[in-house]
Amino acid sequence: MTDVVALGEVMLRFDPGEGRIRTARTFQVWEGGGEYNVVRGLRRCFGLRTAVVTALADNAVGRLVEDLILQGGVDTSLIRWVPDDDIGRTARNGLNFVERGFGIRGAFGVSDRAHTAVSQLAKGDIDWDAVFAAGPRWFHTGGIFAGLSDTTVDVADEAMAAARRHGVTVSYDPNYRPSLWAGRGGADRAREVDLRLARHADVLVGALGLAGPRPGDVRVRPDEVADVLAEVARLVPTAAVLATSLRAVPSAGVNDWASAAWSPGTGLVTGPRMPGLHVLDRIGSGDGFAAGLIHALLTGEDDWPGPPTPAGLERALAYGTAHGALTMTTPGDVSMASLAEVEALLADGSAAVRR
């Protein structure tokens, strides 16, 4: 039986290592995607049984993505395979080129994801009642999938509503990407979609993404987090937990990393603070935070999905913060951390050699 199901796009990531995209001669290839990264981390680090709902064009590139997903231990039986026309005129698979950044040069990405098979998913294509009748405990999706096309918004809405009908916990991450909304209503349309979908969510990850009048408009100072999360809670009063990672970026290679959460019964709860965290590759760290948070909520002493206690939220933030931090120490979108490494970091915060 699957514990957690995610809905989202899975792309091939092309990584030039320490170099630049525009001068690269070789690339390391990974799989990645905002929603997929969460269930991949839950499977590989935390041992939960996970699956991804996505769509891929049925060609050699799509089968490479499938093989990478299988290596991550995520169930591929819910992938929708779309016939290939040999040149990608009707459907194709997404590509993502990402530089890690260094020092004063920030991370940089170039995505090639228009007209992908998953962006063409429409309401009614997936039998969500069958997916959730199989007994998963948690469903996760986010604003990246919702932003792929006008039809994916409806698919996310349909999936989240079905999960709620079946008593499955739902999490949503706004995860705003300006490039996905360019020419399609921009930030205003993205905010409208986020508020529409967030009403189905029990847990909002990246909840500060709903702050301010439009996505990306507000920079929240540490002393403002409590008030801003309380304001977001007023926009989505049905949510049981609002959680967020907190990041300051002195340079591409050194980040200040922390977290916070809010629930109606606890108010603000803060997680560990990791100032001066050395970063190899920051891409996917927010998804790593989400995976740790979900793991802890599902396995903690709180009777989830009952109201979380302060101790339960502290534990969830601790696992999320530690897992997200470790995700930044390795290349690629996906986590390479083990549960033992997460718990060792929580215990003493040491990078000493372990033999």
PDB file of C-alpha atoms in Angstrom, residues 48-251:
ATOM      1  CA  LEU A  48       7.774   5.603   3.100  1.00  0.00           C
ATOM      2  CA  ARG A  49       6.100   3.972   0.115  1.00  0.00           C
ATOM      3  CA  THR A  50       5.415   6.607  -2.488  1.00  0.00           C
ATOM      4  CA  ALA A  51       4.050   7.053  -6.004  1.00  0.00           C
ATOM      5  CA  VAL A  52       3.931   9.842  -8.567  1.00  0.00           C
ATOM      6  CA  VAL A  53       1.083  10.706 -10.907  1.00  0.00           C
ATOM      7  CA  THR A  54       2.498  12.287 -14.045  1.00  0.00           C
ATOM      8  CA  ALA A  55       2.515  11.891 -17.828  1.00  0.00           C
ATOM      9  CA  LEU A  56       5.425  11.190 -20.156  1.00  0.00           C
ATOM     10  CA  ALA A  57       5.801  10.858 -23.903  1.00  0.00           C
ATOM     11  CA  ASP A  58       6.544   7.203 -24.638  1.00  0.00           C
ATOM     12  CA  ASN A  59       9.982   7.435 -26.181  1.00  0.00           C
ATOM     13  CA  ALA A  60      13.573   6.812 -25.105  1.00  0.00           C
ATOM     14  CA  VAL A  61      13.744  10.093 -23.175  1.00  0.00           C
ATOM     15  CA  GLY A  62      10.531   9.288 -21.304  1.00  0.00           C
ATOM     16  CA  ARG A  63      11.824   5.822 -20.498  1.00  0.00           C
ATOM     17  CA  LEU A  64      15.044   7.369 -19.158  1.00  0.00           C
ATOM     18  CA  VAL A  65      12.938   9.508 -16.812  1.00  0.00           C
ATOM     19  CA  GLU A  66      11.046   6.371 -15.774  1.00  0.00           C
ATOM     20  CA  ASP A  67      14.307   4.530 -15.102  1.00  0.00           C
ATOM     21  CA  LEU A  68      15.550   7.374 -12.897  1.00  0.00           C
ATOM     22  CA  ILE A  69      12.257   7.397 -10.987  1.00  0.00           C
ATOM     23  CA  LEU A  70      12.560   3.651 -10.465  1.00  0.00           C
ATOM     24  CA  GLN A  71      16.104   4.110  -9.140  1.00  0.00           C
ATOM     25  CA  GLY A  72      14.595   6.512  -6.608  1.00  0.00           C
ATOM     26  CA  GLY A  73      12.207   3.789  -5.434  1.00  0.00           C
ATOM     27  CA  VAL A  74       9.047   5.703  -6.384  1.00  0.00           C
ATOM     28  CA  ASP A  75       6.153   3.672  -7.804  1.00  0.00           C
ATOM     29  CA  THR A  76       5.692   4.366 -11.530  1.00  0.00           C
ATOM     30  CA  SER A  77       2.408   2.513 -12.010  1.00  0.00           C
ATOM     31  CA  LEU A  78       0.412   5.762 -12.034  1.00  0.00           C
ATOM     32  CA  ILE A  79       2.379   7.305 -14.925  1.00  0.00           C
ATOM     33  CA  ARG A  80       0.190   8.076 -17.947  1.00  0.00           C
ATOM     34  CA  TRP A  81       2.093   7.229 -21.134  1.00  0.00           C
ATOM     35  CA  VAL A  82       1.323   9.364 -24.179  1.00  0.00           C
ATOM     36  CA  PRO A  83       2.073   8.028 -27.699  1.00  0.00           C
ATOM     37  CA  ASP A  84       5.159   9.579 -29.281  1.00  0.00           C
ATOM     38  CA  ASP A  85       5.119  11.076 -32.793  1.00  0.00           C
ATOM     39  CA  ASP A  86       8.944  10.884 -33.142  1.00  0.00           C
ATOM     40  CA  ILE A  87       9.568  14.662 -33.129  1.00  0.00           C
ATOM     41  CA  GLY A  88       7.554  15.971 -30.169  1.00  0.00           C
ATOM     42  CA  ARG A  89       4.997  17.882 -32.211  1.00  0.00           C
ATOM     43  CA  THR A  90       2.028  16.720 -30.130  1.00  0.00           C
ATOM     44  CA  ALA A  91       3.670  15.827 -26.808  1.00  0.00           C
ATOM     45  CA  ARG A  92       7.175  15.815 -25.402  1.00  0.00           C
ATOM     46  CA  ASN A  93       9.132  15.423 -22.174  1.00  0.00           C
ATOM     47  CA  GLY A  94      10.393  18.374 -20.152  1.00  0.00           C
ATOM     48  CA  LEU A  95      14.055  19.344 -19.860  1.00  0.00           C
ATOM     49  CA  ASN A  96      15.626  21.567 -17.217  1.00  0.00           C
ATOM     50  CA  PHE A  97      19.136  23.009 -17.450  1.00  0.00           C
ATOM     51  CA  VAL A  98      20.429  24.269 -14.088  1.00  0.00           C
ATOM     52  CA  GLU A  99      23.654  25.977 -12.977  1.00  0.00           C
ATOM     53  CA  ARG A 100      24.415  25.662  -9.274  1.00  0.00           C
ATOM     54  CA  GLY A 101      25.964  29.122  -8.903  1.00  0.00           C
ATOM     55  CA  PHE A 102      29.041  30.079  -6.926  1.00  0.00           C
ATOM     56  CA  GLY A 103      29.840  33.054  -4.698  1.00  0.00           C
ATOM     57  CA  ILE A 104      28.330  36.195  -6.197  1.00  0.00           C
ATOM     58  CA  ARG A 105      26.897  34.209  -9.150  1.00  0.00           C
ATOM     59  CA  GLY A 106      23.512  32.823  -8.178  1.00  0.00           C
ATOM     60  CA  ALA A 107      21.931  29.564  -9.284  1.00  0.00           C
ATOM     61  CA  PHE A 108      20.378  29.842 -12.739  1.00  0.00           C
ATOM     62  CA  GLY A 109      17.917  27.675 -14.638  1.00  0.00           C
ATOM     63  CA  VAL A 110      16.658  27.386 -18.206  1.00  0.00           C
ATOM     64  CA  SER A 111      13.611  25.154 -18.556  1.00  0.00           C
ATOM     65  CA  ASP A 112      12.382  23.646 -21.826  1.00  0.00           C
ATOM     66  CA  ARG A 113       8.958  22.398 -20.839  1.00  0.00           C
ATOM     67  CA  ALA A 114       6.245  23.817 -23.111  1.00  0.00           C
ATOM     68  CA  HIS A 115       3.782  21.341 -24.680  1.00  0.00           C
ATOM     69  CA  THR A 116       4.912  18.480 -22.477  1.00  0.00           C
ATOM     70  CA  ALA A 117       2.756  15.391 -22.038  1.00  0.00           C
ATOM     71  CA  VAL A 118       1.982  16.243 -18.426  1.00  0.00           C
ATOM     72  CA  SER A 119       0.932  19.817 -19.279  1.00  0.00           C
ATOM     73  CA  GLN A 120      -1.811  18.326 -21.444  1.00  0.00           C
ATOM     74  CA  LEU A 121      -3.445  16.352 -18.644  1.00  0.00           C
ATOM     75  CA  ALA A 122      -7.104  17.341 -18.346  1.00  0.00           C
ATOM     76  CA  LYS A 123      -9.889  16.825 -15.864  1.00  0.00           C
ATOM     77  CA  GLY A 124     -11.201  13.270 -16.109  1.00  0.00           C
ATOM     78  CA  ASP A 125      -7.951  11.750 -17.411  1.00  0.00           C
ATOM     79  CA  ILE A 126      -7.064  10.212 -14.026  1.00  0.00           C
ATOM     80  CA  ASP A 127      -9.443   8.034 -11.987  1.00  0.00           C
ATOM     81  CA  TRP A 128      -8.745   9.748  -8.682  1.00  0.00           C
ATOM     82  CA  ASP A 129     -11.308   7.738  -6.771  1.00  0.00           C
ATOM     83  CA  ALA A 130      -9.395   4.596  -7.719  1.00  0.00           C
ATOM     84  CA  VAL A 131      -6.073   6.202  -6.720  1.00  0.00           C
ATOM     85  CA  PHE A 132      -7.323   7.181  -3.272  1.00  0.00           C
ATOM     86  CA  ALA A 133      -9.457   4.103  -2.678  1.00  0.00           C
ATOM     87  CA  ALA A 134      -6.166   2.145  -2.697  1.00  0.00           C
ATOM     88  CA  GLY A 135      -5.428   3.662   0.721  1.00  0.00           C
ATOM     89  CA  PRO A 136      -2.695   6.337   0.576  1.00  0.00           C
ATOM     90  CA  ARG A 137      -2.472   8.505   3.681  1.00  0.00           C
ATOM     91  CA  TRP A 138      -1.187  11.708   2.091  1.00  0.00           C
ATOM     92  CA  PHE A 139      -1.453  13.551  -1.245  1.00  0.00           C
ATOM     93  CA  HIS A 140       0.908  16.337  -2.330  1.00  0.00           C
ATOM     94  CA  THR A 141       0.872  18.759  -5.242  1.00  0.00           C
ATOM     95  CA  GLY A 142       1.794  22.359  -5.874  1.00  0.00           C
ATOM     96  CA  GLY A 143       1.814  25.510  -7.899  1.00  0.00           C
ATOM     97  CA  ILE A 144       4.421  24.310 -10.378  1.00  0.00           C
ATOM     98  CA  PHE A 145       2.126  21.574 -11.658  1.00  0.00           C
ATOM     99  CA  ALA A 146      -0.890  23.890 -11.511  1.00  0.00           C
ATOM    100  CA  GLY A 147       1.014  26.498 -13.526  1.00  0.00           C
ATOM    101  CA  LEU A 148       1.885  24.217 -16.437  1.00  0.00           C
ATOM    102  CA  SER A 149      -1.336  24.968 -18.360  1.00  0.00           C
ATOM    103  CA  ASP A 150      -4.939  26.005 -17.966  1.00  0.00           C
ATOM    104  CA  THR A 151      -6.007  22.349 -17.804  1.00  0.00           C
ATOM    105  CA  THR A 152      -3.558  21.322 -15.066  1.00  0.00           C
ATOM    106  CA  VAL A 153      -5.225  23.765 -12.677  1.00  0.00           C
ATOM    107  CA  ASP A 154      -8.442  21.787 -13.055  1.00  0.00           C
ATOM    108  CA  VAL A 155      -6.593  18.468 -12.654  1.00  0.00           C
ATOM    109  CA  ALA A 156      -5.037  19.631  -9.381  1.00  0.00           C
ATOM    110  CA  ASP A 157      -8.415  20.871  -8.127  1.00  0.00           C
ATOM    111  CA  GLU A 158     -10.080  17.584  -9.070  1.00  0.00           C
ATOM    112  CA  ALA A 159      -7.334  15.525  -7.396  1.00  0.00           C
ATOM    113  CA  MET A 160      -7.286  17.509  -4.162  1.00  0.00           C
ATOM    114  CA  ALA A 161     -11.076  17.408  -3.849  1.00  0.00           C
ATOM    115  CA  ALA A 162     -11.068  13.633  -4.394  1.00  0.00           C
ATOM    116  CA  ALA A 163      -8.355  13.170  -1.772  1.00  0.00           C
ATOM    117  CA  ARG A 164     -10.423  15.097   0.751  1.00  0.00           C
ATOM    118  CA  ARG A 165     -13.481  12.950  -0.017  1.00  0.00           C
ATOM    119  CA  HIS A 166     -11.449   9.855   0.780  1.00  0.00           C
ATOM    120  CA  GLY A 167     -10.081  11.263   4.044  1.00  0.00           C
ATOM    121  CA  VAL A 168      -6.534  11.638   2.686  1.00  0.00           C
ATOM    122  CA  THR A 169      -4.387  14.460   4.076  1.00  0.00           C
ATOM    123  CA  VAL A 170      -3.627  17.040   1.376  1.00  0.00           C
ATOM    124  CA  SER A 171      -0.573  19.300   1.169  1.00  0.00           C
ATOM    125  CA  TYR A 172       0.038  22.112  -1.297  1.00  0.00           C
ATOM    126  CA  ASP A 173       3.118  24.222  -2.055  1.00  0.00           C
ATOM    127  CA  PRO A 174       2.456  27.485  -3.964  1.00  0.00           C
ATOM    128  CA  ASN A 175       5.980  27.366  -5.480  1.00  0.00           C
ATOM    129  CA  TYR A 176       5.541  30.339  -7.828  1.00  0.00           C
ATOM    130  CA  ARG A 177       7.539  30.281 -11.087  1.00  0.00           C
ATOM    131  CA  PRO A 178       7.134  33.521 -13.091  1.00  0.00           C
ATOM    132  CA  SER A 179       8.072  31.806 -16.362  1.00  0.00           C
ATOM    133  CA  LEU A 180       5.067  29.476 -16.125  1.00  0.00           C
ATOM    134  CA  TRP A 181       2.620  32.372 -15.857  1.00  0.00           C
ATOM    135  CA  ALA A 182       4.128  34.752 -18.414  1.00  0.00           C
ATOM    136  CA  GLY A 183       1.455  35.535 -20.997  1.00  0.00           C
ATOM    137  CA  ARG A 184      -1.161  33.684 -18.939  1.00  0.00           C
ATOM    138  CA  GLY A 185      -2.171  36.312 -16.407  1.00  0.00           C
ATOM    139  CA  GLY A 186       1.134  36.574 -14.574  1.00  0.00           C
ATOM    140  CA  ALA A 187       1.370  36.818 -10.811  1.00  0.00           C
ATOM    141  CA  ASP A 188      -2.265  37.875 -10.398  1.00  0.00           C
ATOM    142  CA  ARG A 189      -3.515  34.712 -12.092  1.00  0.00           C
ATOM    143  CA  ALA A 190      -1.057  32.580 -10.111  1.00  0.00           C
ATOM    144  CA  ARG A 191      -2.380  34.020  -6.850  1.00  0.00           C
ATOM    145  CA  GLU A 192      -5.975  33.331  -7.930  1.00  0.00           C
ATOM    146  CA  VAL A 193      -5.080  29.701  -8.653  1.00  0.00           C
ATOM    147  CA  ASP A 194      -3.173  29.291  -5.387  1.00  0.00           C
ATOM    148  CA  LEU A 195      -6.117  30.518  -3.336  1.00  0.00           C
ATOM    149  CA  ARG A 196      -8.488  28.255  -5.258  1.00  0.00           C
ATOM    150  CA  LEU A 197      -6.343  25.176  -4.599  1.00  0.00           C
ATOM    151  CA  ALA A 198      -5.181  26.034  -1.080  1.00  0.00           C
ATOM    152  CA  ARG A 199      -8.778  25.754   0.158  1.00  0.00           C
ATOM    153  CA  HIS A 200      -8.406  21.966  -0.246  1.00  0.00           C
ATOM    154  CA  ALA A 201      -5.145  21.770   1.721  1.00  0.00           C
ATOM    155  CA  ASP A 202      -4.669  20.513   5.256  1.00  0.00           C
ATOM    156  CA  VAL A 203      -0.992  21.506   5.171  1.00  0.00           C
ATOM    157  CA  LEU A 204       0.501  24.442   3.268  1.00  0.00           C
ATOM    158  CA  VAL A 205       4.225  24.106   2.631  1.00  0.00           C
ATOM    159  CA  GLY A 206       5.983  27.281   1.548  1.00  0.00           C
ATOM    160  CA  ALA A 207       3.067  29.164   3.075  1.00  0.00           C
ATOM    161  CA  LEU A 208       4.836  32.524   2.801  1.00  0.00           C
ATOM    162  CA  GLY A 209       4.237  32.176  -0.926  1.00  0.00           C
ATOM    163  CA  LEU A 210       0.686  33.359  -0.198  1.00  0.00           C
ATOM    164  CA  ALA A 211       1.863  36.526   1.554  1.00  0.00           C
ATOM    165  CA  GLY A 212       1.247  39.936   0.041  1.00  0.00           C
ATOM    166  CA  PRO A 213      -1.059  40.950  -2.799  1.00  0.00           C
ATOM    167  CA  ARG A 214       0.864  38.994  -5.458  1.00  0.00           C
ATOM    168  CA  PRO A 215       3.468  36.195  -5.399  1.00  0.00           C
ATOM    169  CA  GLY A 216       6.987  37.491  -4.993  1.00  0.00           C
ATOM    170  CA  ASP A 217       5.883  40.961  -3.849  1.00  0.00           C
ATOM    171  CA  VAL A 218       6.824  40.618  -0.177  1.00  0.00           C
ATOM    172  CA  ARG A 219      10.149  39.980   1.527  1.00  0.00           C
ATOM    173  CA  VAL A 220       9.384  38.835   5.061  1.00  0.00           C
ATOM    174  CA  ARG A 221      11.838  39.777   7.805  1.00  0.00           C
ATOM    175  CA  PRO A 222      12.379  37.253  10.636  1.00  0.00           C
ATOM    176  CA  ASP A 223      10.458  39.404  13.105  1.00  0.00           C
ATOM    177  CA  GLU A 224       7.470  39.521  10.726  1.00  0.00           C
ATOM    178  CA  VAL A 225       7.020  35.768  10.193  1.00  0.00           C
ATOM    179  CA  ALA A 226       4.441  35.234  12.949  1.00  0.00           C
ATOM    180  CA  ASP A 227       2.194  38.062  11.778  1.00  0.00           C
ATOM    181  CA  VAL A 228       2.497  37.128   8.109  1.00  0.00           C
ATOM    182  CA  LEU A 229       1.673  33.451   8.706  1.00  0.00           C
ATOM    183  CA  ALA A 230      -1.331  34.504  10.783  1.00  0.00           C
ATOM    184  CA  GLU A 231      -2.459  36.706   7.895  1.00  0.00           C
ATOM    185  CA  VAL A 232      -2.066  33.805   5.440  1.00  0.00           C
ATOM    186  CA  ALA A 233      -4.115  31.649   7.819  1.00  0.00           C
ATOM    187  CA  ARG A 234      -6.970  34.104   7.485  1.00  0.00           C
ATOM    188  CA  LEU A 235      -6.901  33.545   3.717  1.00  0.00           C
ATOM    189  CA  VAL A 236      -7.043  29.747   4.107  1.00  0.00           C
ATOM    190  CA  PRO A 237      -8.878  29.131   7.397  1.00  0.00           C
ATOM    191  CA  THR A 238      -9.346  25.405   6.695  1.00  0.00           C
ATOM    192  CA  ALA A 239      -5.596  24.655   6.774  1.00  0.00           C
ATOM    193  CA  ALA A 240      -4.372  22.826   9.881  1.00  0.00           C
ATOM    194  CA  VAL A 241      -0.668  23.653   9.418  1.00  0.00           C
ATOM    195  CA  LEU A 242       1.141  26.462   7.612  1.00  0.00           C
ATOM    196  CA  ALA A 243       4.859  25.757   7.292  1.00  0.00           C
ATOM    197  CA  THR A 244       7.742  27.472   5.565  1.00  0.00           C
ATOM    198  CA  SER A 245      11.473  27.293   5.182  1.00  0.00           C
ATOM    199  CA  LEU A 246      13.323  30.579   5.743  1.00  0.00           C
ATOM    200  CA  ARG A 247      16.400  31.493   3.756  1.00  0.00           C
ATOM    201  CA  ALA A 248      18.815  34.403   3.506  1.00  0.00           C
ATOM    202  CA  VAL A 249      21.416  34.273   0.734  1.00  0.00           C
ATOM    203  CA  PRO A 250      24.701  36.049   1.560  1.00  0.00           C
ATOM    204  CA  SER A 251      26.187  34.139  -1.394  1.00  0.00           C
TER     205      SER A 251
END
